[in-house]
GROMACS .gro file of C-alpha atoms in nm:
model
  494
    1MET     CA    1  -0.002  -0.010   0.019
    2THR     CA    2   0.101   0.355  -0.014
    3ALA     CA    3   0.291   0.518   0.211
    4SER     CA    4   0.154   0.766   0.443
    5ALA     CA    5   0.139   1.151   0.364
    6ALA     CA    6   0.483   1.377   0.400
    7PRO     CA    7   0.496   1.454   0.789
    8ASN     CA    8   0.460   1.831   0.709
    9ALA     CA    9   0.150   1.781   0.478
   10PRO     CA   10  -0.151   1.992   0.580
   11ALA     CA   11  -0.454   1.867   0.712
   12ASP     CA   12  -0.743   1.732   0.511
   13PRO     CA   13  -1.028   1.900   0.626
   14ARG     CA   14  -1.250   1.637   0.507
   15ARG     CA   15  -1.037   1.368   0.718
   16TRP     CA   16  -1.312   1.298   0.994
   17SER     CA   17  -1.578   1.253   0.726
   18ALA     CA   18  -1.361   1.029   0.502
   19LEU     CA   19  -1.303   0.822   0.800
   20ALA     CA   20  -1.654   0.771   0.873
   21LEU     CA   21  -1.668   0.597   0.527
   22ILE     CA   22  -1.376   0.416   0.618
   23ALA     CA   23  -1.510   0.283   0.941
   24LEU     CA   24  -1.822   0.168   0.773
   25ALA     CA   25  -1.631  -0.014   0.528
   26GLN     CA   26  -1.486  -0.206   0.778
   27PHE     CA   27  -1.797  -0.251   0.972
   28MET     CA   28  -1.976  -0.369   0.658
   29VAL     CA   29  -1.693  -0.604   0.523
   30ILE     CA   30  -1.725  -0.762   0.941
   31MET     CA   31  -2.110  -0.758   0.914
   32ASP     CA   32  -2.167  -0.962   0.580
   33THR     CA   33  -1.952  -1.262   0.765
   34SER     CA   34  -2.188  -1.264   1.064
   35ILE     CA   35  -2.542  -1.165   0.932
   36ILE     CA   36  -2.597  -1.473   0.769
   37GLY     CA   37  -2.525  -1.699   1.039
   38VAL     CA   38  -2.885  -1.713   1.172
   39ALA     CA   39  -3.019  -1.707   0.857
   40LEU     CA   40  -2.841  -2.033   0.751
   41PRO     CA   41  -3.131  -2.271   0.825
   42ARG     CA   42  -3.398  -2.092   0.610
   43MET     CA   43  -3.160  -2.060   0.340
   44GLN     CA   44  -3.075  -2.458   0.361
   45ALA     CA   45  -3.441  -2.497   0.334
   46ASP     CA   46  -3.530  -2.261   0.076
   47LEU     CA   47  -3.226  -2.345  -0.162
   48GLY     CA   48  -3.155  -2.712  -0.068
   49PHE     CA   49  -2.809  -2.737   0.074
   50SER     CA   50  -2.691  -3.043   0.288
   51GLN     CA   51  -2.575  -2.989   0.612
   52GLU     CA   52  -2.193  -3.000   0.557
   53ASN     CA   53  -2.209  -2.807   0.211
   54LEU     CA   54  -2.411  -2.538   0.424
   55SER     CA   55  -2.072  -2.408   0.529
   56TRP     CA   56  -1.984  -2.282   0.183
   57VAL     CA   57  -2.230  -2.002   0.244
   58PHE     CA   58  -1.997  -1.883   0.453
   59ASN     CA   59  -1.671  -2.016   0.256
   60ALA     CA   60  -1.739  -1.872  -0.076
   61TYR     CA   61  -1.724  -1.523   0.098
   62VAL     CA   62  -1.424  -1.595   0.312
   63VAL     CA   63  -1.217  -1.775   0.039
   64ALA     CA   64  -1.234  -1.487  -0.196
   65PHE     CA   65  -1.176  -1.227   0.044
   66GLY     CA   66  -0.871  -1.403   0.194
   67GLY     CA   67  -0.743  -1.542  -0.120
   68LEU     CA   68  -0.771  -1.204  -0.312
   69LEU     CA   69  -0.647  -0.984  -0.026
   70LEU     CA   70  -0.276  -0.949  -0.110
   71LEU     CA   71  -0.403  -0.872  -0.445
   72GLY     CA   72  -0.608  -0.565  -0.349
   73GLY     CA   73  -0.366  -0.398  -0.167
   74ARG     CA   74  -0.144  -0.450  -0.479
   75LEU     CA   75  -0.412  -0.326  -0.724
   76SER     CA   76  -0.479  -0.004  -0.434
   77ASP     CA   77  -0.088   0.085  -0.504
   78LEU     CA   78  -0.104   0.084  -0.855
   79LEU     CA   79  -0.475   0.236  -0.938
   80GLY     CA   80  -0.515   0.449  -0.669
   81ALA     CA   81  -0.687   0.368  -0.313
   82ARG     CA   82  -0.985   0.606  -0.389
   83ARG     CA   83  -1.066   0.431  -0.721
   84LEU     CA   84  -1.025   0.071  -0.616
   85PHE     CA   85  -1.222   0.144  -0.278
   86SER     CA   86  -1.512   0.262  -0.524
   87THR     CA   87  -1.480  -0.031  -0.725
   88GLY     CA   88  -1.490  -0.257  -0.447
   89TRP     CA   89  -1.823  -0.141  -0.317
   90VAL     CA   90  -2.003  -0.159  -0.683
   91VAL     CA   91  -1.847  -0.556  -0.671
   92LEU     CA   92  -1.967  -0.577  -0.313
   93ALA     CA   93  -2.318  -0.464  -0.442
   94ALA     CA   94  -2.361  -0.659  -0.707
   95GLY     CA   95  -2.234  -0.973  -0.502
   96SER     CA   96  -2.504  -0.876  -0.281
   97LEU     CA   97  -2.799  -0.849  -0.547
   98THR     CA   98  -2.703  -1.210  -0.686
   99ALA     CA   99  -2.695  -1.358  -0.361
  100GLY     CA  100  -3.029  -1.189  -0.256
  101LEU     CA  101  -3.207  -1.307  -0.594
  102ALA     CA  102  -3.047  -1.670  -0.571
  103GLY     CA  103  -3.286  -1.929  -0.624
  104GLU     CA  104  -2.999  -2.229  -0.670
  105VAL     CA  105  -2.736  -2.317  -0.478
  106TRP     CA  106  -2.482  -2.237  -0.739
  107ALA     CA  107  -2.589  -1.879  -0.762
  108GLU     CA  108  -2.615  -1.825  -0.408
  109LEU     CA  109  -2.258  -1.936  -0.400
  110ALA     CA  110  -2.177  -1.737  -0.694
  111GLY     CA  111  -2.282  -1.435  -0.510
  112ARG     CA  112  -2.112  -1.464  -0.191
  113ALA     CA  113  -1.779  -1.515  -0.406
  114LEU     CA  114  -1.868  -1.201  -0.548
  115GLN     CA  115  -1.895  -1.046  -0.223
  116GLY     CA  116  -1.605  -1.154  -0.127
  117VAL     CA  117  -1.410  -0.999  -0.382
  118GLY     CA  118  -1.541  -0.687  -0.367
  119ALA     CA  119  -1.433  -0.693   0.029
  120ALA     CA  120  -1.093  -0.783  -0.093
  121LEU     CA  121  -1.079  -0.462  -0.289
  122ILE     CA  122  -1.245  -0.236  -0.019
  123ALA     CA  123  -1.053  -0.344   0.267
  124PRO     CA  124  -0.664  -0.295   0.191
  125SER     CA  125  -0.774   0.037  -0.009
  126ALA     CA  126  -0.975   0.168   0.324
  127LEU     CA  127  -0.650   0.109   0.540
  128THR     CA  128  -0.448   0.286   0.252
  129LEU     CA  129  -0.695   0.579   0.267
  130LEU     CA  130  -0.677   0.612   0.612
  131MET     CA  131  -0.290   0.596   0.656
  132THR     CA  132  -0.312   0.885   0.371
  133LEU     CA  133  -0.517   1.092   0.565
  134PHE     CA  134  -0.377   1.068   0.940
  135GLY     CA  135  -0.031   0.907   0.858
  136SER     CA  136   0.142   1.202   0.926
  137ARG     CA  137  -0.027   1.330   1.203
  138PRO     CA  138   0.050   1.062   1.518
  139GLN     CA  139  -0.194   1.226   1.763
  140GLU     CA  140  -0.485   1.189   1.492
  141LEU     CA  141  -0.375   0.850   1.364
  142GLY     CA  142  -0.391   0.681   1.697
  143LYS     CA  143  -0.812   0.796   1.740
  144ALA     CA  144  -0.817   0.728   1.387
  145PHE     CA  145  -0.729   0.340   1.451
  146ALA     CA  146  -0.943   0.329   1.755
  147LEU     CA  147  -1.230   0.409   1.583
  148TYR     CA  148  -1.157   0.199   1.271
  149GLY     CA  149  -1.089  -0.085   1.526
  150ALA     CA  150  -1.418  -0.059   1.697
  151ALA     CA  151  -1.608  -0.114   1.330
  152ALA     CA  152  -1.506  -0.480   1.350
  153PRO     CA  153  -1.668  -0.587   1.685
  154ALA     CA  154  -1.926  -0.351   1.602
  155GLY     CA  155  -1.998  -0.487   1.245
  156GLY     CA  156  -2.012  -0.821   1.408
  157THR     CA  157  -2.273  -0.740   1.690
  158ALA     CA  158  -2.486  -0.575   1.448
  159GLY     CA  159  -2.448  -0.844   1.181
  160VAL     CA  160  -2.578  -1.149   1.455
  161PHE     CA  161  -2.878  -0.901   1.568
  162LEU     CA  162  -2.954  -0.794   1.225
  163GLY     CA  163  -2.972  -1.126   1.079
  164GLY     CA  164  -3.203  -1.221   1.355
  165VAL     CA  165  -3.448  -0.937   1.266
  166ILE     CA  166  -3.451  -0.915   0.923
  167THR     CA  167  -3.462  -1.317   0.885
  168GLN     CA  168  -3.751  -1.339   1.116
  169TYR     CA  169  -3.955  -1.030   1.000
  170ALA     CA  170  -3.864  -0.989   0.640
  171SER     CA  171  -3.686  -1.280   0.441
  172TRP     CA  172  -3.338  -1.432   0.445
  173PRO     CA  173  -3.233  -1.244   0.122
  174TRP     CA  174  -3.250  -0.906   0.284
  175VAL     CA  175  -2.933  -1.006   0.435
  176PHE     CA  176  -2.762  -0.934   0.147
  177TYR     CA  177  -2.999  -0.664   0.004
  178ILE     CA  178  -2.904  -0.428   0.312
  179ASN     CA  179  -2.570  -0.395   0.137
  180ILE     CA  180  -2.705  -0.197  -0.152
  181PRO     CA  181  -2.834   0.093  -0.039
  182VAL     CA  182  -2.534   0.124   0.191
  183ALA     CA  183  -2.291   0.088  -0.117
  184LEU     CA  184  -2.509   0.362  -0.292
  185VAL     CA  185  -2.457   0.624  -0.029
  186VAL     CA  186  -2.089   0.558   0.000
  187LEU     CA  187  -2.047   0.554  -0.372
  188ILE     CA  188  -2.208   0.901  -0.390
  189ALA     CA  189  -2.003   1.034  -0.078
  190THR     CA  190  -1.695   0.919  -0.172
  191PRO     CA  191  -1.579   1.147  -0.454
  192ALA     CA  192  -1.657   1.441  -0.192
  193VAL     CA  193  -1.427   1.330   0.106
  194MET     CA  194  -1.182   1.092   0.000
  195PRO     CA  195  -0.832   1.231  -0.115
  196SER     CA  196  -0.793   1.120  -0.497
  197GLY     CA  197  -0.443   0.937  -0.476
  198ALA     CA  198  -0.281   0.892  -0.783
  199GLY     CA  199  -0.135   0.514  -0.881
  200ARG     CA  200   0.185   0.444  -0.998
  201ARG     CA  201   0.319   0.217  -1.274
  202GLY     CA  202   0.420  -0.116  -1.195
  203SER     CA  203   0.326  -0.513  -1.252
  204ILE     CA  204   0.005  -0.718  -1.147
  205ASP     CA  205   0.106  -1.044  -1.002
  206LEU     CA  206  -0.204  -1.223  -1.139
  207ALA     CA  207  -0.029  -1.557  -1.123
  208GLY     CA  208   0.010  -1.503  -0.770
  209ALA     CA  209  -0.331  -1.415  -0.705
  210VAL     CA  210  -0.495  -1.715  -0.923
  211THR     CA  211  -0.275  -1.956  -0.753
  212VAL     CA  212  -0.335  -1.879  -0.372
  213THR     CA  213  -0.692  -1.817  -0.414
  214ALA     CA  214  -0.726  -2.137  -0.634
  215GLY     CA  215  -0.506  -2.346  -0.363
  216LEU     CA  216  -0.684  -2.243  -0.102
  217ALA     CA  217  -1.035  -2.306  -0.284
  218ALA     CA  218  -0.913  -2.660  -0.330
  219GLY     CA  219  -0.800  -2.724  -0.008
  220VAL     CA  220  -1.122  -2.623   0.155
  221TYR     CA  221  -1.321  -2.808  -0.097
  222ALA     CA  222  -1.141  -3.152  -0.023
  223ILE     CA  223  -1.179  -3.095   0.348
  224VAL     CA  224  -1.572  -3.021   0.310
  225ARG     CA  225  -1.630  -3.305   0.070
  226ALA     CA  226  -1.410  -3.569   0.280
  227PRO     CA  227  -1.717  -3.686   0.473
  228GLU     CA  228  -1.902  -3.780   0.176
  229THR     CA  229  -1.661  -3.892  -0.051
  230GLY     CA  230  -1.447  -4.081   0.261
  231TRP     CA  231  -1.113  -3.967   0.368
  232GLY     CA  232  -0.945  -4.268   0.204
  233SER     CA  233  -1.077  -4.156  -0.163
  234ALA     CA  234  -0.859  -4.074  -0.443
  235GLU     CA  235  -1.073  -3.756  -0.494
  236THR     CA  236  -0.977  -3.617  -0.163
  237TRP     CA  237  -0.639  -3.662  -0.180
  238LEU     CA  238  -0.604  -3.561  -0.542
  239VAL     CA  239  -0.804  -3.243  -0.469
  240LEU     CA  240  -0.554  -3.202  -0.142
  241LEU     CA  241  -0.290  -3.251  -0.330
  242ALA     CA  242  -0.340  -3.008  -0.587
  243GLY     CA  243  -0.438  -2.748  -0.324
  244VAL     CA  244  -0.088  -2.794  -0.194
  245VAL     CA  245   0.061  -2.812  -0.529
  246LEU     CA  246  -0.096  -2.456  -0.641
  247ILE     CA  247  -0.008  -2.293  -0.278
  248ALA     CA  248   0.348  -2.419  -0.376
  249ALA     CA  249   0.354  -2.264  -0.721
  250PHE     CA  250   0.254  -1.925  -0.528
  251VAL     CA  251   0.549  -1.965  -0.326
  252ALA     CA  252   0.745  -2.047  -0.596
  253ILE     CA  253   0.617  -1.746  -0.798
  254GLN     CA  254   0.662  -1.496  -0.507
  255ALA     CA  255   1.052  -1.573  -0.488
  256LYS     CA  256   1.093  -1.525  -0.855
  257ARG     CA  257   0.897  -1.193  -0.932
  258ARG     CA  258   1.068  -0.853  -0.914
  259GLU     CA  259   0.743  -0.719  -0.804
  260PRO     CA  260   0.546  -0.993  -0.616
  261LEU     CA  261   0.244  -0.985  -0.392
  262MET     CA  262   0.417  -1.072  -0.081
  263ARG     CA  263   0.819  -1.025  -0.046
  264PRO     CA  264   0.914  -1.368   0.086
  265GLY     CA  265   1.181  -1.175   0.308
  266ILE     CA  266   0.923  -0.996   0.523
  267TRP     CA  267   0.874  -1.364   0.724
  268ARG     CA  268   1.231  -1.287   0.882
  269ALA     CA  269   1.082  -1.010   1.093
  270PRO     CA  270   1.069  -1.088   1.453
  271ASN     CA  271   0.734  -1.192   1.565
  272LEU     CA  272   0.575  -1.195   1.222
  273ALA     CA  273   0.547  -1.530   1.179
  274GLY     CA  274   0.441  -1.594   1.528
  275ALA     CA  275   0.161  -1.367   1.550
  276ASN     CA  276   0.023  -1.456   1.203
  277ILE     CA  277   0.008  -1.825   1.336
  278ALA     CA  278  -0.197  -1.703   1.628
  279GLN     CA  279  -0.436  -1.500   1.417
  280LEU     CA  280  -0.481  -1.793   1.181
  281LEU     CA  281  -0.546  -2.063   1.459
  282MET     CA  282  -0.768  -1.806   1.628
  283ALA     CA  283  -0.962  -1.748   1.307
  284ALA     CA  284  -1.000  -2.165   1.259
  285ALA     CA  285  -1.112  -2.175   1.600
  286TRP     CA  286  -1.344  -1.887   1.648
  287ILE     CA  287  -1.543  -1.892   1.356
  288PRO     CA  288  -1.626  -2.280   1.369
  289MET     CA  289  -1.762  -2.192   1.735
  290TRP     CA  290  -1.954  -1.929   1.558
  291PHE     CA  291  -2.122  -2.095   1.310
  292PHE     CA  292  -2.203  -2.407   1.491
  293LEU     CA  293  -2.342  -2.241   1.786
  294ASN     CA  294  -2.592  -2.036   1.562
  295LEU     CA  295  -2.669  -2.433   1.424
  296TYR     CA  296  -2.704  -2.575   1.782
  297LEU     CA  297  -2.958  -2.283   1.896
  298GLN     CA  298  -3.162  -2.325   1.602
  299GLN     CA  299  -3.148  -2.666   1.504
  300VAL     CA  300  -3.143  -2.842   1.877
  301LEU     CA  301  -3.275  -2.567   2.119
  302GLY     CA  302  -3.523  -2.465   1.867
  303LEU     CA  303  -3.498  -2.104   1.887
  304ASP     CA  304  -3.631  -1.885   1.599
  305ALA     CA  305  -3.439  -1.672   1.408
  306PHE     CA  306  -3.453  -1.369   1.601
  307ALA     CA  307  -3.399  -1.526   1.936
  308SER     CA  308  -3.119  -1.711   1.779
  309GLY     CA  309  -2.972  -1.370   1.673
  310SER     CA  310  -3.080  -1.222   2.039
  311ALA     CA  311  -2.894  -1.503   2.230
  312LEU     CA  312  -2.572  -1.432   2.065
  313LEU     CA  313  -2.596  -1.047   2.145
  314PRO     CA  314  -2.417  -1.110   2.499
  315MET     CA  315  -2.128  -1.253   2.354
  316THR     CA  316  -2.068  -0.976   2.088
  317VAL     CA  317  -2.131  -0.710   2.332
  318ALA     CA  318  -1.889  -0.846   2.554
  319ILE     CA  319  -1.632  -0.863   2.274
  320MET     CA  320  -1.687  -0.501   2.140
  321ILE     CA  321  -1.620  -0.343   2.507
  322MET     CA  322  -1.354  -0.550   2.606
  323MET     CA  323  -1.154  -0.490   2.286
  324ILE     CA  324  -1.211  -0.130   2.294
  325VAL     CA  325  -1.200  -0.055   2.697
  326LEU     CA  326  -1.025  -0.312   2.839
  327ALA     CA  327  -0.779  -0.485   2.588
  328PRO     CA  328  -0.541  -0.184   2.496
  329ARG     CA  329  -0.499  -0.120   2.884
  330LEU     CA  330  -0.423  -0.457   2.925
  331ILE     CA  331  -0.159  -0.472   2.614
  332SER     CA  332   0.004  -0.150   2.781
  333ARG     CA  333   0.071  -0.282   3.126
  334PHE     CA  334   0.163  -0.641   3.020
  335GLY     CA  335   0.255  -0.635   2.646
  336PRO     CA  336   0.095  -0.840   2.377
  337LYS     CA  337   0.265  -1.187   2.429
  338PRO     CA  338   0.056  -1.276   2.784
  339LEU     CA  339  -0.258  -1.178   2.662
  340ILE     CA  340  -0.222  -1.366   2.332
  341VAL     CA  341  -0.153  -1.703   2.534
  342LEU     CA  342  -0.387  -1.654   2.794
  343GLY     CA  343  -0.680  -1.546   2.563
  344LEU     CA  344  -0.632  -1.831   2.303
  345PHE     CA  345  -0.612  -2.079   2.614
  346ALA     CA  346  -0.925  -1.895   2.737
  347LEU     CA  347  -1.097  -1.919   2.403
  348GLY     CA  348  -1.000  -2.272   2.413
  349ALA     CA  349  -1.170  -2.348   2.760
  350GLY     CA  350  -1.485  -2.171   2.629
  351MET     CA  351  -1.533  -2.427   2.328
  352PHE     CA  352  -1.442  -2.708   2.548
  353TRP     CA  353  -1.731  -2.588   2.776
  354LEU     CA  354  -1.947  -2.559   2.467
  355SER     CA  355  -1.899  -2.902   2.378
  356LEU     CA  356  -2.063  -3.033   2.689
  357ALA     CA  357  -2.374  -2.914   2.546
  358ARG     CA  358  -2.680  -3.119   2.597
  359PRO     CA  359  -2.955  -3.230   2.321
  360ASP     CA  360  -3.216  -3.102   2.573
  361GLY     CA  361  -2.993  -2.793   2.714
  362ASN     CA  362  -3.120  -2.432   2.748
  363PHE     CA  363  -2.928  -2.089   2.668
  364TRP     CA  364  -2.879  -2.025   3.009
  365VAL     CA  365  -2.652  -2.330   3.110
  366ASP     CA  366  -2.504  -2.499   2.782
  367VAL     CA  367  -2.465  -2.166   2.591
  368LEU     CA  368  -2.430  -1.825   2.795
  369PRO     CA  369  -2.117  -1.889   3.028
  370ALA     CA  370  -1.923  -2.089   2.774
  371SER     CA  371  -1.974  -1.828   2.502
  372LEU     CA  372  -1.910  -1.536   2.739
  373LEU     CA  373  -1.569  -1.686   2.814
  374SER     CA  374  -1.474  -1.781   2.442
  375ALA     CA  375  -1.556  -1.396   2.390
  376VAL     CA  376  -1.303  -1.345   2.670
  377GLY     CA  377  -1.026  -1.524   2.508
  378MET     CA  378  -1.079  -1.371   2.176
  379SER     CA  379  -1.080  -1.019   2.285
  380LEU     CA  380  -0.749  -1.077   2.484
  381ALA     CA  381  -0.593  -1.241   2.206
  382PHE     CA  382  -0.716  -1.061   1.909
  383ILE     CA  383  -0.594  -0.688   1.914
  384PRO     CA  384  -0.245  -0.772   2.041
  385SER     CA  385  -0.204  -1.039   1.799
  386LEU     CA  386  -0.303  -0.799   1.523
  387GLY     CA  387  -0.070  -0.521   1.678
  388THR     CA  388   0.218  -0.740   1.663
  389ALA     CA  389   0.177  -0.857   1.326
  390LEU     CA  390   0.130  -0.517   1.198
  391SER     CA  391   0.437  -0.364   1.418
  392SER     CA  392   0.655  -0.650   1.316
  393ALA     CA  393   0.755  -0.515   0.986
  394ARG     CA  394   0.943  -0.239   0.841
  395PRO     CA  395   0.757   0.095   0.832
  396GLU     CA  396   0.769   0.116   0.466
  397GLU     CA  397   0.591  -0.247   0.451
  398GLY     CA  398   0.290  -0.148   0.712
  399GLY     CA  399   0.057  -0.199   0.408
  400LEU     CA  400   0.227  -0.574   0.305
  401ALA     CA  401   0.197  -0.672   0.681
  402SER     CA  402  -0.164  -0.569   0.704
  403GLY     CA  403  -0.246  -0.802   0.386
  404ILE     CA  404  -0.074  -1.116   0.555
  405VAL     CA  405  -0.241  -1.082   0.894
  406ASN     CA  406  -0.566  -1.022   0.720
  407THR     CA  407  -0.520  -1.319   0.461
  408SER     CA  408  -0.385  -1.536   0.774
  409TYR     CA  409  -0.725  -1.468   0.979
  410GLN     CA  410  -0.948  -1.553   0.655
  411VAL     CA  411  -0.761  -1.838   0.545
  412GLY     CA  412  -0.752  -1.962   0.901
  413SER     CA  413  -1.162  -1.907   0.888
  414ALA     CA  414  -1.216  -2.074   0.580
  415LEU     CA  415  -0.996  -2.390   0.678
  416GLY     CA  416  -1.107  -2.398   1.051
  417LEU     CA  417  -1.484  -2.422   0.930
  418ALA     CA  418  -1.420  -2.678   0.661
  419ALA     CA  419  -1.234  -2.902   0.901
  420MET     CA  420  -1.504  -2.845   1.202
  421THR     CA  421  -1.771  -2.913   0.948
  422ALA     CA  422  -1.601  -3.236   0.836
  423ILE     CA  423  -1.582  -3.337   1.189
  424ALA     CA  424  -1.920  -3.256   1.283
  425ALA     CA  425  -2.061  -3.438   0.964
  426ALA     CA  426  -1.856  -3.751   1.084
  427HIS     CA  427  -1.986  -3.735   1.426
  428GLY     CA  428  -2.354  -3.717   1.340
  429ALA     CA  429  -2.450  -3.382   1.199
  430ARG     CA  430  -2.520  -3.445   0.846
  431GLU     CA  431  -2.933  -3.368   0.856
  432PRO     CA  432  -3.150  -3.161   1.077
  433GLY     CA  433  -3.443  -3.320   1.282
  434ASP     CA  434  -3.233  -3.571   1.514
  435PRO     CA  435  -3.140  -3.333   1.808
  436VAL     CA  436  -2.919  -3.597   1.986
  437ALA     CA  437  -2.696  -3.659   1.669
  438LEU     CA  438  -2.670  -3.297   1.587
  439THR     CA  439  -2.532  -3.214   1.938
  440GLU     CA  440  -2.275  -3.486   1.902
  441GLY     CA  441  -2.165  -3.380   1.591
  442PHE     CA  442  -2.140  -3.037   1.730
  443SER     CA  443  -2.002  -3.137   2.019
  444ALA     CA  444  -1.690  -3.280   1.796
  445ALA     CA  445  -1.668  -2.990   1.612
  446PHE     CA  446  -1.627  -2.761   1.925
  447LEU     CA  447  -1.359  -2.995   2.079
  448GLY     CA  448  -1.158  -2.965   1.750
  449ALA     CA  449  -1.185  -2.594   1.758
  450ALA     CA  450  -1.064  -2.572   2.125
  451ALA     CA  451  -0.791  -2.797   2.028
  452LEU     CA  452  -0.671  -2.572   1.750
  453ALA     CA  453  -0.706  -2.262   2.006
  454VAL     CA  454  -0.491  -2.459   2.243
  455ILE     CA  455  -0.228  -2.531   1.984
  456GLY     CA  456  -0.226  -2.158   1.877
  457GLY     CA  457  -0.153  -2.023   2.257
  458LEU     CA  458   0.129  -2.300   2.261
  459ALA     CA  459   0.253  -2.169   1.929
  460ALA     CA  460   0.262  -1.806   2.056
  461LEU     CA  461   0.428  -1.922   2.379
  462LEU     CA  462   0.700  -2.055   2.180
  463THR     CA  463   0.746  -1.835   1.907
  464LEU     CA  464   0.645  -1.482   2.035
  465ARG     CA  465   0.933  -1.258   2.159
  466THR     CA  466   0.871  -1.117   2.484
  467ALA     CA  467   0.835  -0.756   2.425
  468PRO     CA  468   0.832  -0.490   2.741
  469ALA     CA  469   0.528  -0.350   2.867
  470ALA     CA  470   0.493   0.013   2.826
  471PRO     CA  471   0.254   0.297   2.923
  472ALA     CA  472   0.003   0.404   2.687
  473ALA     CA  473   0.101   0.724   2.540
  474PRO     CA  474  -0.177   0.954   2.435
  475ASP     CA  475   0.001   1.049   2.077
  476ALA     CA  476   0.103   0.668   2.019
  477GLY     CA  477   0.069   0.601   1.660
  478GLY     CA  478  -0.116   0.331   1.490
  479ALA     CA  479   0.030   0.015   1.347
  480GLY     CA  480   0.223   0.023   1.044
  481ASP     CA  481   0.214   0.379   1.018
  482GLY     CA  482   0.509   0.445   0.845
  483GLU     CA  483   0.674   0.715   1.085
  484GLY     CA  484   0.981   0.666   1.316
  485GLY     CA  485   1.048   0.320   1.277
  486GLY     CA  486   0.720   0.148   1.329
  487GLY     CA  487   0.548   0.146   1.672
  488ARG     CA  488   0.581  -0.151   1.960
  489PRO     CA  489   0.316  -0.383   1.944
  490GLU     CA  490   0.150  -0.298   2.254
  491LYS     CA  491   0.110   0.075   2.093
  492ALA     CA  492   0.030  -0.066   1.756
  493ALA     CA  493  -0.262  -0.272   1.934
  494ALA     CA  494  -0.380   0.022   2.109
   0.00000   0.00000   0.00000
């Protein structure tokens, strides 16, 4: 991504209005991952998804989003961030219309994938625009990052609740249509408040983008299909092998290209690999928990769409409050590493607790306490691992570091959900209607996700270097701000 503005550049008077659009972009990108959860059973009944293939409504978005984030960052540099930001909203709106109008499984998945493409263009260009507006103003940059960061949990909370309200009182296609008027407002406002920003000359690594996206898609497809085709089948292993070959080809392409999507040498930066491993395994544990908890509430406990969305509000509100208020203070006092390790262990403990849920259980005993413990774990680990990943790279590579950590999270989301879907199906969660079999399958998925979180905590313990805690400074810059050699992880996370 482009570097921040020059230190002596005059402040753009439109910057706070522009920040509102940037935060809205983050809000919508995250909301689009959570808003479909409550609607899944209705979509399954109307479109004919099988239980194991239902996860593709989520994965089609995440695979396209995660696989194309690095390309989105590159295009932001070459074409100009404002132009790509607007293009992303057009693509997101088109995908939302396609997904809402879908009457067949393939059309629904095509719409979700197109939404993911739009998100992959919006997310990196939004961060580039934020750095352009605030990168030369450290005091304002911290505030800008706080608002930008708060938009993520707010989007997750709104998505869960709105998904329930819309599905209950309108119909599931409106969880997609809601993006269209928002996109129109953003497209009208963007030319008036966003800096134009010129692109620059350079090449686009299309081969790298195609291989990494296709490799990720092949791996997810093989894992999701394995319970149906068999783990020992030739189809499963051939598709898995194809995914590995494609990812290896991506790595080889990056090593040879003059202008790669991802410079291989960046992984030598201290803590970068460890923080990205933590983000990947955190997402691989967290997203299956959210997905299967939605299904347990509706298919086992019998809650309707509105009640299911409302049941998840305590968890998402707790995450938002802890991320905004508590996590930055704890990072300043203890440093990022202890919080990452403790948070991932707490996340694993919460999901182990969820694995004890009963077929004849209830929300207050089987869901609420375990989901709140999981939320505490996620809140403690997410911001310090993200901040560590962003601040570990050289200042001029803050954009690349942002693309890598976002990709790690989305890849973890897709592969974790695919693996846990396979585990759930293998343990009985194939068709709705049998609460005992469904609960056994969901419990197996929760246990698998708990194991991933614990592995992530152990990996963080072993790979992350201990950074000294530092008192929070009111003028601390955000991660990857390109100023003065990069901030410490605790400042970046705050």
